[in-house]
């Protein structure tokens, strides 16, 4: 139960900052419990539990999102230093309710093999369907899964891409429901665009995917960046809503060899070894 306790006490995304209107109370669900939060006179506060016996919810703003925790003393949020770089644009691509568990949504995000088939002519195209070898490591100190040297030939890698390029990716999985993608930044090859998939575990079968972009881009409007990412996510949604079962199976025997993806396999192993139960199927 240790991993589930960690999950319960951790920070979770509950809204995109862009949608968070001061003076209004927001109601949602987190890990099967009702939550509410608000910002009044610049002060954030929140509650969880049923009316009559509600308890304080820890709330804070970070990385273009609002975060909440049931713990009065949550562990520190993972670092994403790029959000402190003043010339970056932080834009939400929306918060989408999806009928799968958080780990299911994360696993889909980590899978590069689907690019040519699901995001045809945008993030991939036939005949270049092969996922080239890349490195996956477990950063023990931070307890993160990191995939580096991922490459993919992409017809239209981002809203700023004007021609097909070989896009480079680095993935970080910092928490069971958090994945961050660093990808080639077409206007400035020395930096990375950062695309965050912050997943709110609503309950074991439902999640809300908050997609936050932290990009170096002086060309596109917020609306153009949002539209590009929403097109991609809309295509993923068609795959996600058909996933059976809704929770992520962790048993080695349940792994689909066709989708034997090194990163997704490392993610499932990491969850398996952490003893997490919430949103996954262990046997
Ligand atoms: Fe996708």
PDB file of C-alpha atoms and ligand atoms in Angstrom:
ATOM      1  CA  UNK A   1       0.000   0.000   0.000  1.00  0.00           C
ATOM      2  CA  UNK A   2       3.040   2.301   0.206  1.00  0.00           C
ATOM      3  CA  UNK A   3       2.800   3.500  -3.425  1.00  0.00           C
ATOM      4  CA  UNK A   4      -0.919   4.239  -3.103  1.00  0.00           C
ATOM      5  CA  UNK A   5      -0.231   6.193   0.084  1.00  0.00           C
ATOM      6  CA  UNK A   6       2.443   8.196  -1.791  1.00  0.00           C
ATOM      7  CA  UNK A   7      -0.088   8.821  -4.567  1.00  0.00           C
ATOM      8  CA  UNK A   8      -2.691   9.975  -2.066  1.00  0.00           C
ATOM      9  CA  UNK A   9      -0.255  12.397  -0.451  1.00  0.00           C
ATOM     10  CA  UNK A  10       1.265  13.697  -3.685  1.00  0.00           C
ATOM     11  CA  UNK A  11       0.379  16.789  -5.741  1.00  0.00           C
ATOM     12  CA  UNK A  12      -2.032  16.259  -8.641  1.00  0.00           C
ATOM     13  CA  UNK A  13      -3.082  18.624 -11.428  1.00  0.00           C
ATOM     14  CA  UNK A  14      -6.709  19.708 -11.092  1.00  0.00           C
ATOM     15  CA  UNK A  15      -7.066  22.560 -13.617  1.00  0.00           C
ATOM     16  CA  UNK A  16      -5.192  24.498 -16.258  1.00  0.00           C
ATOM     17  CA  UNK A  17      -4.259  27.905 -14.902  1.00  0.00           C
ATOM     18  CA  UNK A  18      -5.799  29.546 -17.984  1.00  0.00           C
ATOM     19  CA  UNK A  19      -9.228  28.211 -17.036  1.00  0.00           C
ATOM     20  CA  UNK A  20      -8.939  29.060 -13.371  1.00  0.00           C
ATOM     21  CA  UNK A  21     -11.064  32.161 -12.850  1.00  0.00           C
ATOM     22  CA  UNK A  22     -10.469  33.983  -9.537  1.00  0.00           C
ATOM     23  CA  UNK A  23     -13.526  34.372  -7.323  1.00  0.00           C
ATOM     24  CA  UNK A  24     -15.184  31.207  -8.621  1.00  0.00           C
ATOM     25  CA  UNK A  25     -15.334  27.872  -6.809  1.00  0.00           C
ATOM     26  CA  UNK A  26     -14.178  24.913  -8.923  1.00  0.00           C
ATOM     27  CA  UNK A  27     -15.540  21.451  -8.189  1.00  0.00           C
ATOM     28  CA  UNK A  28     -13.914  18.269  -9.387  1.00  0.00           C
ATOM     29  CA  UNK A  29     -12.891  14.794  -8.245  1.00  0.00           C
ATOM     30  CA  UNK A  30      -9.490  13.459  -7.303  1.00  0.00           C
ATOM     31  CA  UNK A  31      -8.734   9.813  -6.495  1.00  0.00           C
ATOM     32  CA  UNK A  32     -12.445   9.135  -6.111  1.00  0.00           C
ATOM     33  CA  UNK A  33     -13.069  11.993  -3.693  1.00  0.00           C
ATOM     34  CA  UNK A  34     -14.960  15.250  -4.290  1.00  0.00           C
ATOM     35  CA  UNK A  35     -12.752  18.337  -4.173  1.00  0.00           C
ATOM     36  CA  UNK A  36     -13.341  22.071  -4.483  1.00  0.00           C
ATOM     37  CA  UNK A  37     -10.884  24.933  -4.755  1.00  0.00           C
ATOM     38  CA  UNK A  38     -10.911  28.663  -5.357  1.00  0.00           C
ATOM     39  CA  UNK A  39      -8.788  31.821  -5.444  1.00  0.00           C
ATOM     40  CA  UNK A  40     -10.057  34.860  -3.609  1.00  0.00           C
ATOM     41  CA  UNK A  41      -8.105  38.078  -3.148  1.00  0.00           C
ATOM     42  CA  UNK A  42      -5.041  36.280  -4.445  1.00  0.00           C
ATOM     43  CA  UNK A  43      -5.308  33.480  -1.875  1.00  0.00           C
ATOM     44  CA  UNK A  44      -5.756  29.855  -2.962  1.00  0.00           C
ATOM     45  CA  UNK A  45      -7.750  27.460  -0.811  1.00  0.00           C
ATOM     46  CA  UNK A  46      -9.470  24.113  -1.178  1.00  0.00           C
ATOM     47  CA  UNK A  47     -11.516  21.416   0.540  1.00  0.00           C
ATOM     48  CA  UNK A  48     -12.174  17.753   0.005  1.00  0.00           C
ATOM     49  CA  UNK A  49     -14.741  15.292   1.256  1.00  0.00           C
ATOM     50  CA  UNK A  50     -18.483  15.376   1.521  1.00  0.00           C
ATOM     51  CA  UNK A  51     -20.406  18.385   2.776  1.00  0.00           C
ATOM     52  CA  UNK A  52     -20.534  18.505   6.520  1.00  0.00           C
ATOM     53  CA  UNK A  53     -17.215  16.760   7.052  1.00  0.00           C
ATOM     54  CA  UNK A  54     -14.909  18.454   4.587  1.00  0.00           C
ATOM     55  CA  UNK A  55     -11.187  18.711   5.178  1.00  0.00           C
ATOM     56  CA  UNK A  56      -8.643  21.225   3.924  1.00  0.00           C
ATOM     57  CA  UNK A  57      -7.041  20.522   0.539  1.00  0.00           C
ATOM     58  CA  UNK A  58      -3.532  21.787  -0.183  1.00  0.00           C
ATOM     59  CA  UNK A  59      -3.579  23.869  -3.389  1.00  0.00           C
ATOM     60  CA  UNK A  60      -0.875  25.628  -5.394  1.00  0.00           C
ATOM     61  CA  UNK A  61      -0.110  26.996  -8.824  1.00  0.00           C
ATOM     62  CA  UNK A  62       2.822  25.682 -10.875  1.00  0.00           C
ATOM     63  CA  UNK A  63       3.756  24.879 -14.477  1.00  0.00           C
ATOM     64  CA  UNK A  64       0.619  26.430 -15.990  1.00  0.00           C
ATOM     65  CA  UNK A  65      -1.684  24.357 -13.783  1.00  0.00           C
ATOM     66  CA  UNK A  66      -3.394  24.265 -10.418  1.00  0.00           C
ATOM     67  CA  UNK A  67      -2.186  21.393  -8.204  1.00  0.00           C
ATOM     68  CA  UNK A  68      -3.908  19.833  -5.218  1.00  0.00           C
ATOM     69  CA  UNK A  69      -2.942  17.371  -2.497  1.00  0.00           C
ATOM     70  CA  UNK A  70      -4.817  15.665   0.318  1.00  0.00           C
ATOM     71  CA  UNK A  71      -1.695  15.960   2.463  1.00  0.00           C
ATOM     72  CA  UNK A  72      -1.034  19.033   4.586  1.00  0.00           C
ATOM     73  CA  UNK A  73       2.676  18.485   3.868  1.00  0.00           C
ATOM     74  CA  UNK A  74       2.946  17.077   0.323  1.00  0.00           C
ATOM     75  CA  UNK A  75       6.304  16.029  -1.106  1.00  0.00           C
ATOM     76  CA  UNK A  76       7.986  18.565  -3.349  1.00  0.00           C
ATOM     77  CA  UNK A  77       6.783  18.860  -6.930  1.00  0.00           C
ATOM     78  CA  UNK A  78       9.231  17.464  -9.542  1.00  0.00           C
ATOM     79  CA  UNK A  79      11.387  20.164 -11.201  1.00  0.00           C
ATOM     80  CA  UNK A  80      10.620  21.516 -14.684  1.00  0.00           C
ATOM     81  CA  UNK A  81      13.105  24.421 -14.892  1.00  0.00           C
ATOM     82  CA  UNK A  82      11.994  25.473 -18.399  1.00  0.00           C
ATOM     83  CA  UNK A  83       8.871  27.102 -16.935  1.00  0.00           C
ATOM     84  CA  UNK A  84      11.142  29.715 -15.294  1.00  0.00           C
ATOM     85  CA  UNK A  85      12.602  30.812 -18.662  1.00  0.00           C
ATOM     86  CA  UNK A  86      10.940  34.134 -19.342  1.00  0.00           C
ATOM     87  CA  UNK A  87      10.858  33.941 -23.144  1.00  0.00           C
ATOM     88  CA  UNK A  88       8.783  30.763 -23.208  1.00  0.00           C
ATOM     89  CA  UNK A  89       5.089  30.647 -23.964  1.00  0.00           C
ATOM     90  CA  UNK A  90       2.953  28.654 -21.551  1.00  0.00           C
ATOM     91  CA  UNK A  91      -0.299  27.652 -23.229  1.00  0.00           C
ATOM     92  CA  UNK A  92      -2.886  25.103 -22.210  1.00  0.00           C
ATOM     93  CA  UNK A  93      -4.171  22.800 -24.948  1.00  0.00           C
ATOM     94  CA  UNK A  94      -7.159  21.994 -22.810  1.00  0.00           C
ATOM     95  CA  UNK A  95      -8.343  19.600 -20.110  1.00  0.00           C
ATOM     96  CA  UNK A  96     -10.102  16.511 -21.431  1.00  0.00           C
ATOM     97  CA  UNK A  97     -12.078  13.970 -19.436  1.00  0.00           C
ATOM     98  CA  UNK A  98     -11.240  10.474 -20.634  1.00  0.00           C
ATOM     99  CA  UNK A  99     -12.794   7.139 -19.676  1.00  0.00           C
ATOM    100  CA  UNK A 100      -9.473   5.407 -18.859  1.00  0.00           C
ATOM    101  CA  UNK A 101      -7.219   5.377 -15.808  1.00  0.00           C
ATOM    102  CA  UNK A 102      -4.326   7.834 -15.553  1.00  0.00           C
ATOM    103  CA  UNK A 103      -1.640   5.195 -16.284  1.00  0.00           C
ATOM    104  CA  UNK A 104      -3.518   4.150 -19.466  1.00  0.00           C
ATOM    105  CA  UNK A 105      -3.377   7.744 -20.728  1.00  0.00           C
ATOM    106  CA  UNK A 106       0.324   8.024 -19.832  1.00  0.00           C
ATOM    107  CA  UNK A 107       1.179   4.733 -21.553  1.00  0.00           C
ATOM    108  CA  UNK A 108      -0.443   5.952 -24.780  1.00  0.00           C
ATOM    109  CA  UNK A 109       1.532   9.207 -24.584  1.00  0.00           C
ATOM    110  CA  UNK A 110       4.809   7.250 -24.309  1.00  0.00           C
ATOM    111  CA  UNK A 111       4.164   5.091 -27.346  1.00  0.00           C
ATOM    112  CA  UNK A 112       5.894   6.312 -30.491  1.00  0.00           C
ATOM    113  CA  UNK A 113       4.900   3.317 -32.624  1.00  0.00           C
ATOM    114  CA  UNK A 114       1.412   4.730 -33.191  1.00  0.00           C
ATOM    115  CA  UNK A 115       2.545   8.026 -34.752  1.00  0.00           C
ATOM    116  CA  UNK A 116       2.290   7.032 -38.452  1.00  0.00           C
ATOM    117  CA  UNK A 117      -1.002   5.216 -37.956  1.00  0.00           C
ATOM    118  CA  UNK A 118      -2.867   7.517 -35.571  1.00  0.00           C
ATOM    119  CA  UNK A 119      -1.271  10.894 -36.355  1.00  0.00           C
ATOM    120  CA  UNK A 120      -0.863  10.219 -40.068  1.00  0.00           C
ATOM    121  CA  UNK A 121       0.927  12.956 -42.045  1.00  0.00           C
ATOM    122  CA  UNK A 122       1.508  14.991 -38.885  1.00  0.00           C
ATOM    123  CA  UNK A 123       3.703  13.069 -36.433  1.00  0.00           C
ATOM    124  CA  UNK A 124       4.471  10.215 -38.824  1.00  0.00           C
ATOM    125  CA  UNK A 125       3.720   8.726 -42.221  1.00  0.00           C
ATOM    126  CA  UNK A 126       4.107   5.438 -44.014  1.00  0.00           C
ATOM    127  CA  UNK A 127       6.457   3.910 -45.060  1.00  0.00           C
ATOM    128  CA  UNK A 128       8.635   5.351 -42.257  1.00  0.00           C
ATOM    129  CA  UNK A 129       6.887   3.410 -39.502  1.00  0.00           C
ATOM    130  CA  UNK A 130       9.897   1.987 -37.678  1.00  0.00           C
ATOM    131  CA  UNK A 131      10.697   3.197 -34.165  1.00  0.00           C
ATOM    132  CA  UNK A 132      14.477   3.536 -34.143  1.00  0.00           C
ATOM    133  CA  UNK A 133      16.406   2.298 -31.078  1.00  0.00           C
ATOM    134  CA  UNK A 134      16.592   4.723 -28.155  1.00  0.00           C
ATOM    135  CA  UNK A 135      17.811   4.680 -24.547  1.00  0.00           C
ATOM    136  CA  UNK A 136      15.687   4.223 -21.461  1.00  0.00           C
ATOM    137  CA  UNK A 137      17.063   4.759 -17.977  1.00  0.00           C
ATOM    138  CA  UNK A 138      15.703   4.933 -14.466  1.00  0.00           C
ATOM    139  CA  UNK A 139      17.022   7.973 -12.621  1.00  0.00           C
ATOM    140  CA  UNK A 140      17.124   6.424  -9.161  1.00  0.00           C
ATOM    141  CA  UNK A 141      17.760   9.662  -7.293  1.00  0.00           C
ATOM    142  CA  UNK A 142      14.696  11.404  -8.709  1.00  0.00           C
ATOM    143  CA  UNK A 143      12.834   8.140  -9.292  1.00  0.00           C
ATOM    144  CA  UNK A 144      12.007   9.052 -12.902  1.00  0.00           C
ATOM    145  CA  UNK A 145      11.919   7.055 -16.115  1.00  0.00           C
ATOM    146  CA  UNK A 146      13.839   8.859 -18.848  1.00  0.00           C
ATOM    147  CA  UNK A 147      13.991   8.006 -22.549  1.00  0.00           C
ATOM    148  CA  UNK A 148      16.612   9.776 -24.653  1.00  0.00           C
ATOM    149  CA  UNK A 149      17.720   9.806 -28.271  1.00  0.00           C
ATOM    150  CA  UNK A 150      14.243   9.084 -29.581  1.00  0.00           C
ATOM    151  CA  UNK A 151      14.004  10.064 -33.245  1.00  0.00           C
ATOM    152  CA  UNK A 152      11.141  10.043 -35.658  1.00  0.00           C
ATOM    153  CA  UNK A 153      10.719  11.324 -39.215  1.00  0.00           C
ATOM    154  CA  UNK A 154       7.731  13.647 -38.985  1.00  0.00           C
ATOM    155  CA  UNK A 155       5.873  15.390 -41.814  1.00  0.00           C
ATOM    156  CA  UNK A 156       4.655  18.196 -39.537  1.00  0.00           C
ATOM    157  CA  UNK A 157       6.297  17.900 -36.134  1.00  0.00           C
ATOM    158  CA  UNK A 158       4.759  21.022 -34.590  1.00  0.00           C
ATOM    159  CA  UNK A 159       2.821  24.164 -35.377  1.00  0.00           C
ATOM    160  CA  UNK A 160       6.138  25.886 -36.213  1.00  0.00           C
ATOM    161  CA  UNK A 161       7.475  23.138 -38.495  1.00  0.00           C
ATOM    162  CA  UNK A 162       7.465  24.289 -42.105  1.00  0.00           C
ATOM    163  CA  UNK A 163       8.878  21.109 -43.644  1.00  0.00           C
ATOM    164  CA  UNK A 164       9.321  17.420 -42.713  1.00  0.00           C
ATOM    165  CA  UNK A 165      12.042  16.987 -40.096  1.00  0.00           C
ATOM    166  CA  UNK A 166      13.583  14.221 -38.049  1.00  0.00           C
ATOM    167  CA  UNK A 167      12.242  15.164 -34.666  1.00  0.00           C
ATOM    168  CA  UNK A 168      14.195  14.286 -31.536  1.00  0.00           C
ATOM    169  CA  UNK A 169      12.362  13.457 -28.356  1.00  0.00           C
ATOM    170  CA  UNK A 170      13.244  13.009 -24.724  1.00  0.00           C
ATOM    171  CA  UNK A 171      10.593  11.695 -22.372  1.00  0.00           C
ATOM    172  CA  UNK A 172      10.466  12.019 -18.608  1.00  0.00           C
ATOM    173  CA  UNK A 173       7.944  10.133 -16.508  1.00  0.00           C
ATOM    174  CA  UNK A 174       8.174  11.851 -13.151  1.00  0.00           C
ATOM    175  CA  UNK A 175       5.136  10.368 -11.414  1.00  0.00           C
ATOM    176  CA  UNK A 176       2.672   7.561 -12.283  1.00  0.00           C
ATOM    177  CA  UNK A 177       0.315  10.148 -13.857  1.00  0.00           C
ATOM    178  CA  UNK A 178       2.822  12.706 -15.137  1.00  0.00           C
ATOM    179  CA  UNK A 179       4.807  12.598 -18.375  1.00  0.00           C
ATOM    180  CA  UNK A 180       6.848  15.375 -19.954  1.00  0.00           C
ATOM    181  CA  UNK A 181       8.011  15.374 -23.553  1.00  0.00           C
ATOM    182  CA  UNK A 182      10.967  17.445 -24.745  1.00  0.00           C
ATOM    183  CA  UNK A 183      11.042  17.775 -28.503  1.00  0.00           C
ATOM    184  CA  UNK A 184      13.011  19.504 -31.215  1.00  0.00           C
ATOM    185  CA  UNK A 185      12.194  23.180 -31.281  1.00  0.00           C
ATOM    186  CA  UNK A 186      12.126  24.099 -35.003  1.00  0.00           C
ATOM    187  CA  UNK A 187      12.907  27.845 -34.557  1.00  0.00           C
ATOM    188  CA  UNK A 188      15.848  27.203 -32.156  1.00  0.00           C
ATOM    189  CA  UNK A 189      17.703  23.859 -32.424  1.00  0.00           C
ATOM    190  CA  UNK A 190      19.672  24.583 -29.237  1.00  0.00           C
ATOM    191  CA  UNK A 191      16.541  24.371 -27.066  1.00  0.00           C
ATOM    192  CA  UNK A 192      13.627  22.016 -26.542  1.00  0.00           C
ATOM    193  CA  UNK A 193       9.914  22.588 -26.641  1.00  0.00           C
ATOM    194  CA  UNK A 194       8.321  21.100 -23.534  1.00  0.00           C
ATOM    195  CA  UNK A 195       4.954  19.380 -23.734  1.00  0.00           C
ATOM    196  CA  UNK A 196       3.481  18.260 -20.420  1.00  0.00           C
ATOM    197  CA  UNK A 197       0.813  15.630 -19.993  1.00  0.00           C
ATOM    198  CA  UNK A 198      -0.435  16.264 -16.476  1.00  0.00           C
ATOM    199  CA  UNK A 199      -3.077  13.646 -15.688  1.00  0.00           C
ATOM    200  CA  UNK A 200      -5.612  14.087 -12.922  1.00  0.00           C
ATOM    201  CA  UNK A 201      -6.692  10.670 -11.598  1.00  0.00           C
ATOM    202  CA  UNK A 202     -10.437  11.275 -11.162  1.00  0.00           C
ATOM    203  CA  UNK A 203     -11.035   7.688 -10.112  1.00  0.00           C
ATOM    204  CA  UNK A 204      -9.730   4.283 -11.195  1.00  0.00           C
ATOM    205  CA  UNK A 205     -11.488   4.356 -14.591  1.00  0.00           C
ATOM    206  CA  UNK A 206     -11.588   8.060 -15.413  1.00  0.00           C
ATOM    207  CA  UNK A 207      -8.973  10.752 -15.734  1.00  0.00           C
ATOM    208  CA  UNK A 208      -8.668  14.332 -16.913  1.00  0.00           C
ATOM    209  CA  UNK A 209      -5.713  14.989 -19.204  1.00  0.00           C
ATOM    210  CA  UNK A 210      -4.362  18.530 -18.795  1.00  0.00           C
ATOM    211  CA  UNK A 211      -1.976  19.288 -21.664  1.00  0.00           C
ATOM    212  CA  UNK A 212       0.339  22.235 -21.034  1.00  0.00           C
ATOM    213  CA  UNK A 213       2.797  23.542 -23.617  1.00  0.00           C
ATOM    214  CA  UNK A 214       5.940  25.447 -22.644  1.00  0.00           C
ATOM    215  CA  UNK A 215       7.314  26.466 -26.025  1.00  0.00           C
ATOM    216  CA  UNK A 216       9.854  28.729 -27.648  1.00  0.00           C
ATOM    217  CA  UNK A 217       7.696  30.197 -30.395  1.00  0.00           C
ATOM    218  CA  UNK A 218       7.355  33.775 -31.594  1.00  0.00           C
ATOM    219  CA  UNK A 219       5.337  32.906 -34.680  1.00  0.00           C
ATOM    220  CA  UNK A 220       2.124  31.120 -33.745  1.00  0.00           C
ATOM    221  CA  UNK A 221      -0.737  32.574 -31.765  1.00  0.00           C
ATOM    222  CA  UNK A 222      -1.915  30.782 -28.627  1.00  0.00           C
ATOM    223  CA  UNK A 223      -4.915  29.662 -30.643  1.00  0.00           C
ATOM    224  CA  UNK A 224      -2.732  28.097 -33.358  1.00  0.00           C
ATOM    225  CA  UNK A 225      -0.605  26.232 -30.799  1.00  0.00           C
ATOM    226  CA  UNK A 226      -3.740  25.042 -29.023  1.00  0.00           C
ATOM    227  CA  UNK A 227      -5.419  23.933 -32.219  1.00  0.00           C
ATOM    228  CA  UNK A 228      -2.405  21.904 -33.351  1.00  0.00           C
ATOM    229  CA  UNK A 229      -2.151  20.064 -30.027  1.00  0.00           C
ATOM    230  CA  UNK A 230      -5.913  19.525 -29.824  1.00  0.00           C
ATOM    231  CA  UNK A 231      -5.870  17.875 -33.254  1.00  0.00           C
ATOM    232  CA  UNK A 232      -3.219  15.438 -31.998  1.00  0.00           C
ATOM    233  CA  UNK A 233      -5.052  14.779 -28.751  1.00  0.00           C
ATOM    234  CA  UNK A 234      -8.354  14.276 -30.576  1.00  0.00           C
ATOM    235  CA  UNK A 235      -6.702  11.459 -32.550  1.00  0.00           C
ATOM    236  CA  UNK A 236      -5.338   9.902 -29.345  1.00  0.00           C
ATOM    237  CA  UNK A 237      -8.776  10.163 -27.763  1.00  0.00           C
ATOM    238  CA  UNK A 238     -10.232   7.871 -30.439  1.00  0.00           C
ATOM    239  CA  UNK A 239      -7.684   5.223 -29.386  1.00  0.00           C
ATOM    240  CA  UNK A 240      -8.032   5.809 -25.643  1.00  0.00           C
ATOM    241  CA  UNK A 241     -11.806   5.533 -25.453  1.00  0.00           C
ATOM    242  CA  UNK A 242     -11.607   2.071 -27.017  1.00  0.00           C
ATOM    243  CA  UNK A 243      -9.037   0.732 -24.534  1.00  0.00           C
ATOM    244  CA  UNK A 244     -10.121  -2.438 -22.730  1.00  0.00           C
ATOM    245  CA  UNK A 245      -9.752  -2.703 -19.793  1.00  0.00           C
ATOM    246  CA  UNK A 246      -9.897   0.900 -18.590  1.00  0.00           C
ATOM    247  CA  UNK A 247      -7.112   0.318 -16.083  1.00  0.00           C
ATOM    248  CA  UNK A 248      -3.576  -0.503 -17.201  1.00  0.00           C
ATOM    249  CA  UNK A 249      -2.683  -4.220 -16.993  1.00  0.00           C
ATOM    250  CA  UNK A 250       0.788  -4.641 -15.467  1.00  0.00           C
ATOM    251  CA  UNK A 251       1.243  -8.410 -15.699  1.00  0.00           C
ATOM    252  CA  UNK A 252       4.144  -9.303 -18.004  1.00  0.00           C
ATOM    253  CA  UNK A 253       1.950 -11.959 -19.657  1.00  0.00           C
ATOM    254  CA  UNK A 254      -0.547  -9.241 -20.644  1.00  0.00           C
ATOM    255  CA  UNK A 255       2.010  -7.238 -22.605  1.00  0.00           C
ATOM    256  CA  UNK A 256       1.221  -7.085 -26.280  1.00  0.00           C
ATOM    257  CA  UNK A 257       4.375  -8.103 -28.195  1.00  0.00           C
ATOM    258  CA  UNK A 258       3.263  -6.049 -31.224  1.00  0.00           C
ATOM    259  CA  UNK A 259       3.448  -2.963 -29.095  1.00  0.00           C
ATOM    260  CA  UNK A 260       6.606  -4.083 -27.305  1.00  0.00           C
ATOM    261  CA  UNK A 261       7.824  -0.595 -26.782  1.00  0.00           C
ATOM    262  CA  UNK A 262      10.910  -0.226 -24.589  1.00  0.00           C
ATOM    263  CA  UNK A 263       9.677   2.942 -22.899  1.00  0.00           C
ATOM    264  CA  UNK A 264       6.124   1.736 -22.208  1.00  0.00           C
ATOM    265  CA  UNK A 265       7.580  -1.553 -20.930  1.00  0.00           C
ATOM    266  CA  UNK A 266       9.932   0.327 -18.584  1.00  0.00           C
ATOM    267  CA  UNK A 267       6.989   2.439 -17.386  1.00  0.00           C
ATOM    268  CA  UNK A 268       4.880  -0.625 -16.589  1.00  0.00           C
ATOM    269  CA  UNK A 269       7.826  -2.305 -14.838  1.00  0.00           C
ATOM    270  CA  UNK A 270       8.404   0.854 -12.767  1.00  0.00           C
ATOM    271  CA  UNK A 271       4.731   0.858 -11.724  1.00  0.00           C
ATOM    272  CA  UNK A 272       4.851  -2.885 -11.011  1.00  0.00           C
ATOM    273  CA  UNK A 273       7.932  -2.547  -8.809  1.00  0.00           C
ATOM    274  CA  UNK A 274       6.491   0.464  -6.984  1.00  0.00           C
ATOM    275  CA  UNK A 275       3.571  -1.713  -5.878  1.00  0.00           C
ATOM    276  CA  UNK A 276       1.019   0.843  -7.138  1.00  0.00           C
ATOM    277  CA  UNK A 277      -2.576  -0.446  -7.233  1.00  0.00           C
ATOM    278  CA  UNK A 278      -4.615   2.624  -8.165  1.00  0.00           C
ATOM    279  CA  UNK A 279      -5.627   2.678 -11.849  1.00  0.00           C
ATOM    280  CA  UNK A 280      -3.746  -0.530 -12.730  1.00  0.00           C
ATOM    281  CA  UNK A 281      -4.465  -4.286 -12.830  1.00  0.00           C
ATOM    282  CA  UNK A 282      -1.688  -6.298 -11.248  1.00  0.00           C
ATOM    283  CA  UNK A 283      -2.448  -9.917 -12.202  1.00  0.00           C
TER     284      UNK A 283
HETATM  285 FE1  LIG B   1      -0.657   9.948 -29.886  1.00  0.00          FE
END
